[in-house]
Coordinates of C-alpha atoms in Angstrom, one line a residue:
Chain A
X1 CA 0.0 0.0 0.0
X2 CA 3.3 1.9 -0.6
X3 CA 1.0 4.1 -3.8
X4 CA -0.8 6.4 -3.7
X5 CA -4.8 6.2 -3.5
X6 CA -6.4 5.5 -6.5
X7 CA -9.1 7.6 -4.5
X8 CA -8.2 10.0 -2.0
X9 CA -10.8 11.7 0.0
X10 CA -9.7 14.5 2.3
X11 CA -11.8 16.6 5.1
X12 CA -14.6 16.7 2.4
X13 CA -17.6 18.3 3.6
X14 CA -21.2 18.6 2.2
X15 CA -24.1 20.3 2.8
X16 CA -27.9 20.7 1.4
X17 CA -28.8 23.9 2.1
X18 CA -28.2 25.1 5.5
X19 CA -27.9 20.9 6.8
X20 CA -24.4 19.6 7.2
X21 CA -24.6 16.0 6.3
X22 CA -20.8 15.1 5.8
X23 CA -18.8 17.2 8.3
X24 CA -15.2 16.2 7.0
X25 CA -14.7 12.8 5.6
X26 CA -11.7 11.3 5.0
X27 CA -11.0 7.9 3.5
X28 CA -8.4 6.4 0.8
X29 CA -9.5 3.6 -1.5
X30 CA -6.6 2.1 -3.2
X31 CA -5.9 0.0 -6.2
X32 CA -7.5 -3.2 -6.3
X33 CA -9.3 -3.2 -3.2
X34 CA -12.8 -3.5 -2.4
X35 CA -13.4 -0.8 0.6
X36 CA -16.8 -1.2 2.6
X37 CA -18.5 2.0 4.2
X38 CA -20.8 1.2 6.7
X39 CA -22.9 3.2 8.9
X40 CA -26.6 3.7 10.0
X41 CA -29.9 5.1 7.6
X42 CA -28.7 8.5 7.4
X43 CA -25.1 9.0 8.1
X44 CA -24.1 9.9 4.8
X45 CA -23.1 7.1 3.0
X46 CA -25.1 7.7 -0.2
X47 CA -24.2 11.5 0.6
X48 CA -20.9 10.7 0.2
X49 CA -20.8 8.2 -2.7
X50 CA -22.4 11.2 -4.8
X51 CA -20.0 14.1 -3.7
X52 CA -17.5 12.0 -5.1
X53 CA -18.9 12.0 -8.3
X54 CA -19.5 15.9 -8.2
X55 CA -24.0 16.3 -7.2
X56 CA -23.8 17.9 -4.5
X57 CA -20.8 19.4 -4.8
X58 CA -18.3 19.0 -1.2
X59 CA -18.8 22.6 -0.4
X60 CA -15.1 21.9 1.2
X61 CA -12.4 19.4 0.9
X62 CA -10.6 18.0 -2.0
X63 CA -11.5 15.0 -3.7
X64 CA -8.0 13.2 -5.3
X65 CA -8.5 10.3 -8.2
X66 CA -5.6 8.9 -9.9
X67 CA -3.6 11.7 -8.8
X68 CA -5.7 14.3 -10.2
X69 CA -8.4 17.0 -8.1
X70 CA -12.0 15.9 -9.0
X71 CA -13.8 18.2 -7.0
X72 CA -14.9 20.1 -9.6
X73 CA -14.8 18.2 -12.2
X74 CA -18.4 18.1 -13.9
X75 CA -20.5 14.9 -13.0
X76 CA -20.8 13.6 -16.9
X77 CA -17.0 13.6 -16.8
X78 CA -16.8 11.0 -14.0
X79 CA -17.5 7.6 -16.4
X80 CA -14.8 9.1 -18.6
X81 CA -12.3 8.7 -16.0
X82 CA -12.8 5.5 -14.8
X83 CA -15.8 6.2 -12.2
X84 CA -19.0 4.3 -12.3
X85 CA -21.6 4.4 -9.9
X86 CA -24.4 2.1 -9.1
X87 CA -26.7 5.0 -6.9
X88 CA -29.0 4.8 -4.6
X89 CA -32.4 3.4 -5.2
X90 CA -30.9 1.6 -8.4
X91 CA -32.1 4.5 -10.7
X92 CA -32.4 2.2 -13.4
X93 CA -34.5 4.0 -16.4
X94 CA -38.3 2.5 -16.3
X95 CA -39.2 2.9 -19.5
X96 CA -36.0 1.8 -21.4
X97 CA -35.4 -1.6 -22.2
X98 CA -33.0 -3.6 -20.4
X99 CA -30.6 -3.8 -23.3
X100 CA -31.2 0.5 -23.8
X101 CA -29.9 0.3 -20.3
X102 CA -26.6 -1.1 -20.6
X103 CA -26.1 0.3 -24.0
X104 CA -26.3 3.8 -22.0
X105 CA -23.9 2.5 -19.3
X106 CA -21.7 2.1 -22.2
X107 CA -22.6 5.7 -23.3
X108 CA -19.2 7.3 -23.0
X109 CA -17.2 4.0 -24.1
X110 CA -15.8 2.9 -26.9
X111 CA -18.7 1.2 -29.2
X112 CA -16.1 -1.8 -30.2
X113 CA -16.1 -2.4 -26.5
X114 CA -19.5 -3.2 -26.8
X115 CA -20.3 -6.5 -27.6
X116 CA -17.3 -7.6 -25.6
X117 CA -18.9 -5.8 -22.5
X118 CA -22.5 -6.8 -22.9
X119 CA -21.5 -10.9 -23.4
X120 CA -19.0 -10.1 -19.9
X121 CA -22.5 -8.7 -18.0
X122 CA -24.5 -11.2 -19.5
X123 CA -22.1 -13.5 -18.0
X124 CA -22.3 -12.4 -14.5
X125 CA -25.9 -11.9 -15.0
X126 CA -27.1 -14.6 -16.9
X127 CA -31.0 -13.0 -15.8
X128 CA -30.1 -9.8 -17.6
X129 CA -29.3 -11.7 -21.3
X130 CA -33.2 -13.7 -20.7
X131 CA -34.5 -10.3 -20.5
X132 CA -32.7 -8.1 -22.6
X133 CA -36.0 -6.8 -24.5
X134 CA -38.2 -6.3 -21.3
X135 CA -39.0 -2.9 -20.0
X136 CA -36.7 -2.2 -16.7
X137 CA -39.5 -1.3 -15.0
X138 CA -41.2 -4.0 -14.9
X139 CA -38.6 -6.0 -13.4
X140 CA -38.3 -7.5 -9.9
X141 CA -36.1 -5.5 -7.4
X142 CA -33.4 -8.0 -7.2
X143 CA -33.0 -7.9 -11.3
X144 CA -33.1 -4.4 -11.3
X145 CA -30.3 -4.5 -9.0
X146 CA -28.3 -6.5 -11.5
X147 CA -29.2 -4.4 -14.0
X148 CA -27.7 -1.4 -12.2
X149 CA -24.7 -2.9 -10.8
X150 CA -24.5 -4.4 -15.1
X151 CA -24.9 -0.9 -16.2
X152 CA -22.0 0.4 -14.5
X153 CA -20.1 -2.7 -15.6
X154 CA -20.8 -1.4 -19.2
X155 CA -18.1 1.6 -18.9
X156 CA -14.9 -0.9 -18.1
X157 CA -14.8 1.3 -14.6
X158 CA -12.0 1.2 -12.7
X159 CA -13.3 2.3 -10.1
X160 CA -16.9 1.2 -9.1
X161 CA -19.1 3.1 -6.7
X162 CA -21.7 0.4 -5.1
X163 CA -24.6 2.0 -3.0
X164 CA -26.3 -0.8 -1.0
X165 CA -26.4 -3.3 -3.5
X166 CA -28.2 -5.8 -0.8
X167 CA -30.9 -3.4 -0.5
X168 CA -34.2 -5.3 -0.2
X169 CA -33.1 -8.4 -1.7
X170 CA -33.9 -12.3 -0.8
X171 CA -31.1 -13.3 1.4
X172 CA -29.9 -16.0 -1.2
X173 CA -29.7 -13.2 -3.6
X174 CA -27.6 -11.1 -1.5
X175 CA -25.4 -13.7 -0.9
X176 CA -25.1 -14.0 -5.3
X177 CA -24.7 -10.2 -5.6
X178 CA -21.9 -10.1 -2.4
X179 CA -19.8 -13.3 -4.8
X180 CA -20.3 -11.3 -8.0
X181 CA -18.9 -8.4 -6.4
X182 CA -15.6 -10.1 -5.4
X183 CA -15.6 -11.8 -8.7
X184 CA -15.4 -8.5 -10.5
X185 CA -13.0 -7.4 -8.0
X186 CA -10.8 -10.6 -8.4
X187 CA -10.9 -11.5 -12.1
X188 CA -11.9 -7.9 -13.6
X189 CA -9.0 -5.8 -10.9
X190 CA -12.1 -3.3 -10.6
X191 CA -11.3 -1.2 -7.4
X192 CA -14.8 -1.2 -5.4
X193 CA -15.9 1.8 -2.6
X194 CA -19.1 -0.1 -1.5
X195 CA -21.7 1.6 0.5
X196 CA -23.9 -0.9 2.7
X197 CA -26.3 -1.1 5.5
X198 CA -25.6 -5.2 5.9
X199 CA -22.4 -4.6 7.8
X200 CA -21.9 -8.2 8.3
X201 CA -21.8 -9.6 4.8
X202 CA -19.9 -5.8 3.4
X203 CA -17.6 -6.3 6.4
X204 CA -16.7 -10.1 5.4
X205 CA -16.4 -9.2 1.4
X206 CA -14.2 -6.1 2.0
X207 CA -10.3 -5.8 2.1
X208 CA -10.9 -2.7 4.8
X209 CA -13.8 -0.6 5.9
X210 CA -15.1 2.8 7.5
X211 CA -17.8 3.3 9.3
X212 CA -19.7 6.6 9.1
X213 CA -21.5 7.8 12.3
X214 CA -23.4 11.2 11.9
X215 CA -21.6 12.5 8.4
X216 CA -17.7 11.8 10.5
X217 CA -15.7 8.8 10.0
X218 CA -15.7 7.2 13.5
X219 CA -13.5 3.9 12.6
X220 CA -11.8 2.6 10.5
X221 CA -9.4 -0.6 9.8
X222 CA -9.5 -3.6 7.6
X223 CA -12.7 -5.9 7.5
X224 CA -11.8 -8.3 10.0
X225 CA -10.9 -5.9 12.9
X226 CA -13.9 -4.1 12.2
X227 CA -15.9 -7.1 12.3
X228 CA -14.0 -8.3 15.6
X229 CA -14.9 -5.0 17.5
X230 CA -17.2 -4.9 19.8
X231 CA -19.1 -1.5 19.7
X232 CA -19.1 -2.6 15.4
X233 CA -20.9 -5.9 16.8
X234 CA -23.3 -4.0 18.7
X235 CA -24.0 -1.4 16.9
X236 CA -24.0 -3.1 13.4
X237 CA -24.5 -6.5 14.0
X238 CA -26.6 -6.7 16.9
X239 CA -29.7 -9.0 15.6
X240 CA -28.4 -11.3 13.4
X241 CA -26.0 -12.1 10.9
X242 CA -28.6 -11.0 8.2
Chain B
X1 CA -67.0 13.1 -53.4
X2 CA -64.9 14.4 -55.3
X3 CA -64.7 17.5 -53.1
X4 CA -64.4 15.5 -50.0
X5 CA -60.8 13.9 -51.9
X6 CA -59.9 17.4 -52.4
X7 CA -60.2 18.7 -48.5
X8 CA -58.5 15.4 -47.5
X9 CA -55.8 16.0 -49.5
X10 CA -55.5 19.8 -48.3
X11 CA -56.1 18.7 -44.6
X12 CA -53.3 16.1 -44.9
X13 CA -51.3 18.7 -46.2
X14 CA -52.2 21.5 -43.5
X15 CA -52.1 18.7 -40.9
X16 CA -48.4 18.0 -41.8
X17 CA -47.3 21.5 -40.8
X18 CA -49.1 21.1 -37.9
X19 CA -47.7 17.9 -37.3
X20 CA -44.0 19.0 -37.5
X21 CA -44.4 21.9 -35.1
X22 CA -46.4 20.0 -33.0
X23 CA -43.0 17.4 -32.9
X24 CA -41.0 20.4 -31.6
X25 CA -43.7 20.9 -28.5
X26 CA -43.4 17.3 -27.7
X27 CA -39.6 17.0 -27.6
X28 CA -39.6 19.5 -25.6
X29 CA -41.8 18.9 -23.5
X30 CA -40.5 15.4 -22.7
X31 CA -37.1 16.3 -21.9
X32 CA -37.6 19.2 -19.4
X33 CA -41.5 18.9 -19.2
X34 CA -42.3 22.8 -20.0
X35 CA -43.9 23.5 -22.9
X36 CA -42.2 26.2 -24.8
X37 CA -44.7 28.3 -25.7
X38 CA -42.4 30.5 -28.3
X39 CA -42.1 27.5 -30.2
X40 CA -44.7 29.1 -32.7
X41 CA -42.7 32.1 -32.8
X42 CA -39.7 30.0 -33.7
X43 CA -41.7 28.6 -37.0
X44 CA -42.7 32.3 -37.8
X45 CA -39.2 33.1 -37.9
X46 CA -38.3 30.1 -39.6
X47 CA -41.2 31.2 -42.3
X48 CA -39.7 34.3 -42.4
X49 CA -36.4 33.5 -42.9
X50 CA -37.5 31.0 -46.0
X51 CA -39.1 34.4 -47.4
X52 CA -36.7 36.9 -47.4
X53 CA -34.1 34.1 -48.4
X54 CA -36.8 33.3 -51.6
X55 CA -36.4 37.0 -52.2
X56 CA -32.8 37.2 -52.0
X57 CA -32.9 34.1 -54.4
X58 CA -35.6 35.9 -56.7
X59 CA -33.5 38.2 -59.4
X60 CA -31.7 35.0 -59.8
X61 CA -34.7 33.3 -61.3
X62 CA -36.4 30.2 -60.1
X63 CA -34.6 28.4 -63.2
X64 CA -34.6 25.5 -60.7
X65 CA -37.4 25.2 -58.3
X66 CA -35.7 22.6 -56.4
X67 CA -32.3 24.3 -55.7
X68 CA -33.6 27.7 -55.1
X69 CA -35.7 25.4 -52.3
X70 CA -32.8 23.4 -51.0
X71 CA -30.6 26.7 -50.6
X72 CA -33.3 28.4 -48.6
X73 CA -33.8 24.8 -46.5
X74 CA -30.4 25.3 -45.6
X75 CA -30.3 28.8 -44.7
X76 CA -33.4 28.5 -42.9
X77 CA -32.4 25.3 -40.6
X78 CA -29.4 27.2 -39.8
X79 CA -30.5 30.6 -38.8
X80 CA -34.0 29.5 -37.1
X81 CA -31.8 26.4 -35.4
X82 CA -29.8 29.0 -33.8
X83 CA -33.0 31.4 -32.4
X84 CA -33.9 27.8 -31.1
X85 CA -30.3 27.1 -29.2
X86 CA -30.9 30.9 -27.9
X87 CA -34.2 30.6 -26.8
X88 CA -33.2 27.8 -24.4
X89 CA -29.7 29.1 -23.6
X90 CA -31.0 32.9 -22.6
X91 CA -34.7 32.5 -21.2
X92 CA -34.9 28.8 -19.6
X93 CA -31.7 27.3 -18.8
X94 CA -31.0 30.1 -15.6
X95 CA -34.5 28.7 -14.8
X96 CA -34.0 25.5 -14.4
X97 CA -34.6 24.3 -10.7
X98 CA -36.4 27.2 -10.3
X99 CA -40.5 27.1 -9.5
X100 CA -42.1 25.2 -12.0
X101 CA -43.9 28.0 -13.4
X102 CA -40.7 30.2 -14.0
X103 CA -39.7 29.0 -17.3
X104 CA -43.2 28.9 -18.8
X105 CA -43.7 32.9 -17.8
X106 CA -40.5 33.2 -19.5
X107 CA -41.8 31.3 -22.8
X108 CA -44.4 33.6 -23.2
X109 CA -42.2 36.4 -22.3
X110 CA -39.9 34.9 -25.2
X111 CA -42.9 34.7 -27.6
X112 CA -44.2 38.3 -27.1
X113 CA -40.7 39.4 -27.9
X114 CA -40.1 37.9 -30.7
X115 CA -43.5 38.6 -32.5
X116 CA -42.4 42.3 -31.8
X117 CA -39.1 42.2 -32.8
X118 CA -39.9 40.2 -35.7
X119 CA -42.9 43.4 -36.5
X120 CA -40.2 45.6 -36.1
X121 CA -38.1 44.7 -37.7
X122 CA -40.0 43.4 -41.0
X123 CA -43.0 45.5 -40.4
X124 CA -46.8 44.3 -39.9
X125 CA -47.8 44.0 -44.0
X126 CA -47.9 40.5 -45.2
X127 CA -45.0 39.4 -47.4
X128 CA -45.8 37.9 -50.4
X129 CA -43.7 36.0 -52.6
X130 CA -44.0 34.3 -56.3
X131 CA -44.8 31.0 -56.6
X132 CA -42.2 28.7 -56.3
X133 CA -43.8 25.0 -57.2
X134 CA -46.2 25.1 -60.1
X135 CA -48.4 22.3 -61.5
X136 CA -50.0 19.4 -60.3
X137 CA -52.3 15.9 -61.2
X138 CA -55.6 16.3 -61.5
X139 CA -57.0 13.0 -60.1
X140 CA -60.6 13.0 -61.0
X141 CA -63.0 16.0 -62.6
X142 CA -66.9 16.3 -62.8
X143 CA -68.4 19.3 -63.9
X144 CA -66.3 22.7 -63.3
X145 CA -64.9 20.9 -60.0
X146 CA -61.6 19.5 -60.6
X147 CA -59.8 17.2 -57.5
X148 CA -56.0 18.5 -58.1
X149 CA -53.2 17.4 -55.8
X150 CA -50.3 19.7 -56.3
X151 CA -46.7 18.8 -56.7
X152 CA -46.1 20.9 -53.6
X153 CA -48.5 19.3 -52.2
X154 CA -47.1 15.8 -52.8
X155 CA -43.5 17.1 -51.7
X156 CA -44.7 18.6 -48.5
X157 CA -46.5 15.0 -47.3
X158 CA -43.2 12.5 -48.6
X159 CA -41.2 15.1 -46.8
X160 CA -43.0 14.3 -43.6
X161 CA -43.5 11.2 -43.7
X162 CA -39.4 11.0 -44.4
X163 CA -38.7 13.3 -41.7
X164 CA -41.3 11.5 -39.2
X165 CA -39.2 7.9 -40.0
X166 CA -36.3 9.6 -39.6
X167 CA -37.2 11.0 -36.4
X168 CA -38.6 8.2 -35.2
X169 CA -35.5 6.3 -36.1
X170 CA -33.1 8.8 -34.3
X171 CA -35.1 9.1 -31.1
X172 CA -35.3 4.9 -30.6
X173 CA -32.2 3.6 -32.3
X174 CA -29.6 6.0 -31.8
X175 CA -27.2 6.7 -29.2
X176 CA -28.1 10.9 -28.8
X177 CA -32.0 9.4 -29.0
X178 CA -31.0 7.0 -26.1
X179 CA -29.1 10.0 -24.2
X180 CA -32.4 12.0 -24.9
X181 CA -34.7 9.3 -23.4
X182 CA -32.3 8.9 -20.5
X183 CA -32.3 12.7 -19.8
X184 CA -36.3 12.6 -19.7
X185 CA -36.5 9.4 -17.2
X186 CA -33.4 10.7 -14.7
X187 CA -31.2 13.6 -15.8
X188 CA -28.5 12.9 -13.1
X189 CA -28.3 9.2 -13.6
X190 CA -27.8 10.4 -17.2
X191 CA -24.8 12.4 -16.3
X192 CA -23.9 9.6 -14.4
X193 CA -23.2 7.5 -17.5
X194 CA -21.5 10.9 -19.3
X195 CA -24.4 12.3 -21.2
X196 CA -23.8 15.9 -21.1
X197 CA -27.4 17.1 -20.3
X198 CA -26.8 20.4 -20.8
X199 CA -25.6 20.0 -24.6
X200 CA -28.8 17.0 -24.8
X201 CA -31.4 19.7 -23.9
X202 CA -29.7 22.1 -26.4
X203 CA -29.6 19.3 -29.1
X204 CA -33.3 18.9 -27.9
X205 CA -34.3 22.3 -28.9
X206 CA -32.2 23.3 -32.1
X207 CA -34.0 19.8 -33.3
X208 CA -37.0 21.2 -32.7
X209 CA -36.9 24.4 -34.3
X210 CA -35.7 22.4 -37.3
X211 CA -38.5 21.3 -37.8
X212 CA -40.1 24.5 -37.3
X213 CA -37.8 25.7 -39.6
X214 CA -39.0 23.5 -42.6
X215 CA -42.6 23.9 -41.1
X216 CA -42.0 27.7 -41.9
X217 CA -40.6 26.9 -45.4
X218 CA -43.7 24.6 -46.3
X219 CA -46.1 27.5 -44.9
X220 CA -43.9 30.1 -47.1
X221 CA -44.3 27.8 -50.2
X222 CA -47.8 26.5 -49.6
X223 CA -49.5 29.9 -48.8
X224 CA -46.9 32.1 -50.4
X225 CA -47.2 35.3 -47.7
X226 CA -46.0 35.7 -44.4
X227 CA -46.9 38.2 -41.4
X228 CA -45.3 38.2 -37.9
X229 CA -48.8 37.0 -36.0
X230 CA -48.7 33.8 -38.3
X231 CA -47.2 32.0 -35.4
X232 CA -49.9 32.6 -32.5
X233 CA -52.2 30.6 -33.7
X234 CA -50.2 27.6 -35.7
X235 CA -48.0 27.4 -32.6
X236 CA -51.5 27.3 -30.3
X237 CA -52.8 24.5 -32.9
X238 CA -49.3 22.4 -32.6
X239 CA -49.2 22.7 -29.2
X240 CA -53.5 21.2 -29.5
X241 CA -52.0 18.8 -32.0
X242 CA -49.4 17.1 -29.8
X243 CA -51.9 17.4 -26.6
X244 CA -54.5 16.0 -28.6
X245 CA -51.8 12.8 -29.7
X246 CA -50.3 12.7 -26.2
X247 CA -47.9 15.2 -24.8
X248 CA -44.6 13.8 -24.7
X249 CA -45.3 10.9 -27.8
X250 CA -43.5 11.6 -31.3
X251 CA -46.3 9.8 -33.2
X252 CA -48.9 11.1 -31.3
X253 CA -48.0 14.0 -32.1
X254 CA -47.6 13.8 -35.5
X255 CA -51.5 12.0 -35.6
X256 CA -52.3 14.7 -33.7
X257 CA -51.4 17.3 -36.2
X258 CA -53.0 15.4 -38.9
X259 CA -56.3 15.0 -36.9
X260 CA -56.2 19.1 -36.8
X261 CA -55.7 19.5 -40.4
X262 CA -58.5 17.6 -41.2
X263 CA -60.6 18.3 -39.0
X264 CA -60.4 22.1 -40.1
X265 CA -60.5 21.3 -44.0
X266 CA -63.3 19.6 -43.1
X267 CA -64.8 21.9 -41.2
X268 CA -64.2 24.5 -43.5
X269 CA -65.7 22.5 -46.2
X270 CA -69.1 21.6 -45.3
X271 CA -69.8 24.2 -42.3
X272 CA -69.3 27.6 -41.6
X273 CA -65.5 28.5 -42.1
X274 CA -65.7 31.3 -39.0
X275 CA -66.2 28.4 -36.3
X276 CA -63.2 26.3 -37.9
X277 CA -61.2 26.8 -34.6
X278 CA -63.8 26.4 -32.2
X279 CA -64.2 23.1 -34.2
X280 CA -61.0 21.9 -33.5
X281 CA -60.7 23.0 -30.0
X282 CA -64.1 21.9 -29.1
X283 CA -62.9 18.6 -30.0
X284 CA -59.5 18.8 -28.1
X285 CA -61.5 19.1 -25.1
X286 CA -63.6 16.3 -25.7
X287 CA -60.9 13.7 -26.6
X288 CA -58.9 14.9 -23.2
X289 CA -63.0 14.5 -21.2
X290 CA -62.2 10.8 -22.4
X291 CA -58.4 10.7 -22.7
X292 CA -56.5 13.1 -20.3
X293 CA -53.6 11.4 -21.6
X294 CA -54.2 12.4 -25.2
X295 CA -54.8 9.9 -28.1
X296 CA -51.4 8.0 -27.4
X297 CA -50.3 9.5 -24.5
X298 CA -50.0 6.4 -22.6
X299 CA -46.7 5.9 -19.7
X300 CA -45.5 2.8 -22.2
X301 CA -44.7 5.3 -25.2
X302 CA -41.7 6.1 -25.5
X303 CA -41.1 9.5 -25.1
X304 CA -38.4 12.4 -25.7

């Protein structure tokens, strides 16, 4: 860990009008890794996931990618640097076709990418080829989810932004989602900043994580220490390995 | 009979101007959800420009009919396209976040100005021009009455038709139509993936006042004179046109327009000429008493 971050984020803080909701995060993400943020409804994980990316702006702070300042960069720039994000709440478009989907992730890409890309998503998400021509929208939660997490596959990140990816999903479909995760991590070296409420499972997938109390980091260290400590386990785990 | 061929063949042909500004409402529309209401000023202008460029053209001689009108298509797209990429830039675009209300005020704001500044600067007497197209079939006779369809007339529907497929084409195959659809459904997503929605909405509305722009030439050819109120009340019958077909739906719009044009030829044919718009908007309200969503305007069309 002798490199720099791939993603350096330093005293960054947000705010929505007068509300503070990130009062000075740091964290590094570095190559390779997959980095869990964890952290109650309302901390300021999804907060965070989309300064980085530029909407809302970090009002302070400086945001560091591959060595360059993003802060200000503007957010349709992001993809063409390597960041992909699968948001909050999926944000999958409704009325598009599954297939219009991930030809949009693939938006700012090189088109002879392409078929390369979709047969690589279509791998990992075998769901998403048996219903390329179906509307999004009509799609259950859990292949929606794929869908989003395919769509930023689409733009050969290398860095992939993953907001609660477990969200309201059957348990043995979390547990696919958490494996295909590592597997892009492993075999596709895409660096991962993963935002989750289900500390447990992000915890036991992750290299190292940070857990966000209140918009402030309040710990940090790798995924087993984290996992081993005992305000984490009662404050995150309490109730069940879910 | 053979007069009601006749007023279907001039309602298609007045329902295809309708339909093509209409297209510009809808686009519109579907990608920031105001309806620009100087979007009727924009195909006055367009008209406009396609007469004084004819006039420019006229010493020359109309040796060629069809390159004195390609040469006036082009100066027209251009000119009017960039009155379309100002409109947005200047009057909406600080807007945007603001109160939902804010940009329409500012549309109509936009429209009175330009129907002044376009009477200012050309003056309130219609300008005529020389016919341009000449000639036509005549498709059936009885008696004095003689069903003609023009060559204009013929030109003006194959162009729409071509420009519709194109259109359509564009908006569901290509990448910028994808980008388009994407900005409608969740701008910041969009951005997400690297659409810049800025330059997508601006693509949005110099598209539009394209085809106001060849809306304004067909008007210029077809009628042959041009003042600066022609655009209050075609812009007021597109914008009935594509809420009529469903606001937001390419075709519907373009049935929309069609529906108008006929139902005015119509109209005009076999009742009393004076109540031709209270005709057509007598029946916007009753397709929207049925249909609040307009004739296609259901949530599974896709829209731009």
């Amino acid at each position: 860990m002798s490199k720099a971050p791939l993603l350096s984020v330093k005293n960054v803080k947000t705010h929505y009008g007068p509300v503070e909701a990130l009062r000075g995060v740091s964290l590094d993400v570095h190559e390779g890794e997959i980095v869990a943020l964890i952290g109650a409804n309302g901390a300021g994980k999804s907060t965070l996931l989309m300064t980085i990316c530029g909407d809302p702006r970090a009002s302070e702070g400086q945001i560091v990618y591959d060595g360059n300042d993003i802060t200000q960069t503007p957010l349709h720039q992001m993809v063409r640097l390597g960041i992909a994000q699968s948001p909050e709440g999926r944000r999958i478009f409704p009325r598009m076709s599954v297939l219009e989907n991930l030809q949009l992730g693939a938006f700012a890409g090189d088109p002879a990418n392409f078929e390369a890309d979709i047969a690589r998503v279509f791998r990992l998400f075998p769901r998403l080829a048996e219903r390329s021509s179906q509307r999004a929208g009509t799609m259950s939660g859990g292949e929606q989810q794929m869908l989003a997490i395919g769509r930023a596959l689409m733009s050969r990140p290398r860095l992939l932004l993953l907001d609660e990816p477990s969200l309201g999903l059957a348990p043995l479909l979390v547990a696919q989602i958490f494996d295909t995760i590592r597997e892009i991590n492993r075999s596709e070296a895409v660096t991962v900043l993963l935002v989750e409420q289900n500390a447990y499972h992000a915890l036991r997938l992750a290299h190292r994580g940070y857990v966000l109390v209140n918009g402030a980091i309040r710990l940090s260290g790798t995924g087993p220490e984290l996992l081993a400590n005992p305000d984490i386990q009662q404050a995150y785990l309490a109730g069940g390995k879910g | 009979m053979e007069y009601l061929i006749q007023q279907l063949i001039n309602g298609l042909t007045l329902g295809a101007i309708y339909g093509l500004i209409a297209i510009g409402y809808t686009m519109v529309y579907g990608i920031i959800g105001m309806i620009n209401f100087a979007h009727g000023e924009v195909y006055m202008i367009g008209a406009f420009i396609s007469i004084i460029a004819f006039t420019i053209l006229g010493p020359f001689g109309f040796a060629s009919p069809v390159l004195a009108i390609v040469i006036v298509l082009a100066v027209a797209l251009i000119f009017t396209s960039v009155y379309g990429w100002a409109i947005e830039r200047i009057a909406y675009r600080p807007l945007r976040g603001s109160f939902r209300l804010a940009p329409l005020i500012s549309a109509i704001g936009v429209s009175i100005f330009l129907q002044n500044y376009v009477h200012m600067l050309q003056g309130a007497k219609m300008k005529p021009i020389q016919p341009v197209v000449r000639g036509g079939f005549v498709l059936a006779q009885e008696g004095n009455f003689v069903v003609q369809i023009t060559y204009l007339q013929i030109g003006i529907i194959v162009a729409t038709v071509a420009l519709m497929a194109g259109f359509t084409y564009l908006i569901q195959r290509t990448s910028l139509g994808r980008a388009q659809r994407a900005c409608e459904q969740d701008r910041k997503m969009a951005a997400l993936l690297g659409v810049d929605v800025d330059r997508t909405i601006s693509l949005t509305f110099v598209m539009g006042a394209a085809l106001a722009a060849i809306a304004g030439l067909i008007f210029t050819l077809y009628y042959g004179a041009v003042d600066f109120f022609i655009g209050f009340l075609a812009g007021l019958k597109a914008f009935t046109a594509a809420v009529l077909g469903g606001i937001g739906s390419l075709p519907g719009a373009m049935l929309g327009g069609v529906l108008i044009g006929l139902i005015e030829a119509f109209w005009s044919a076999y009742f009393p000429i004076a109540y031709k718009d209270v005709a057509v908007f007598g029946i916007l309200v009753v397709v929207l008493i049925f249909r609040p969503t307009g004739l296609l305007g259901r949530p599974d069309i896709e829209k731009v």
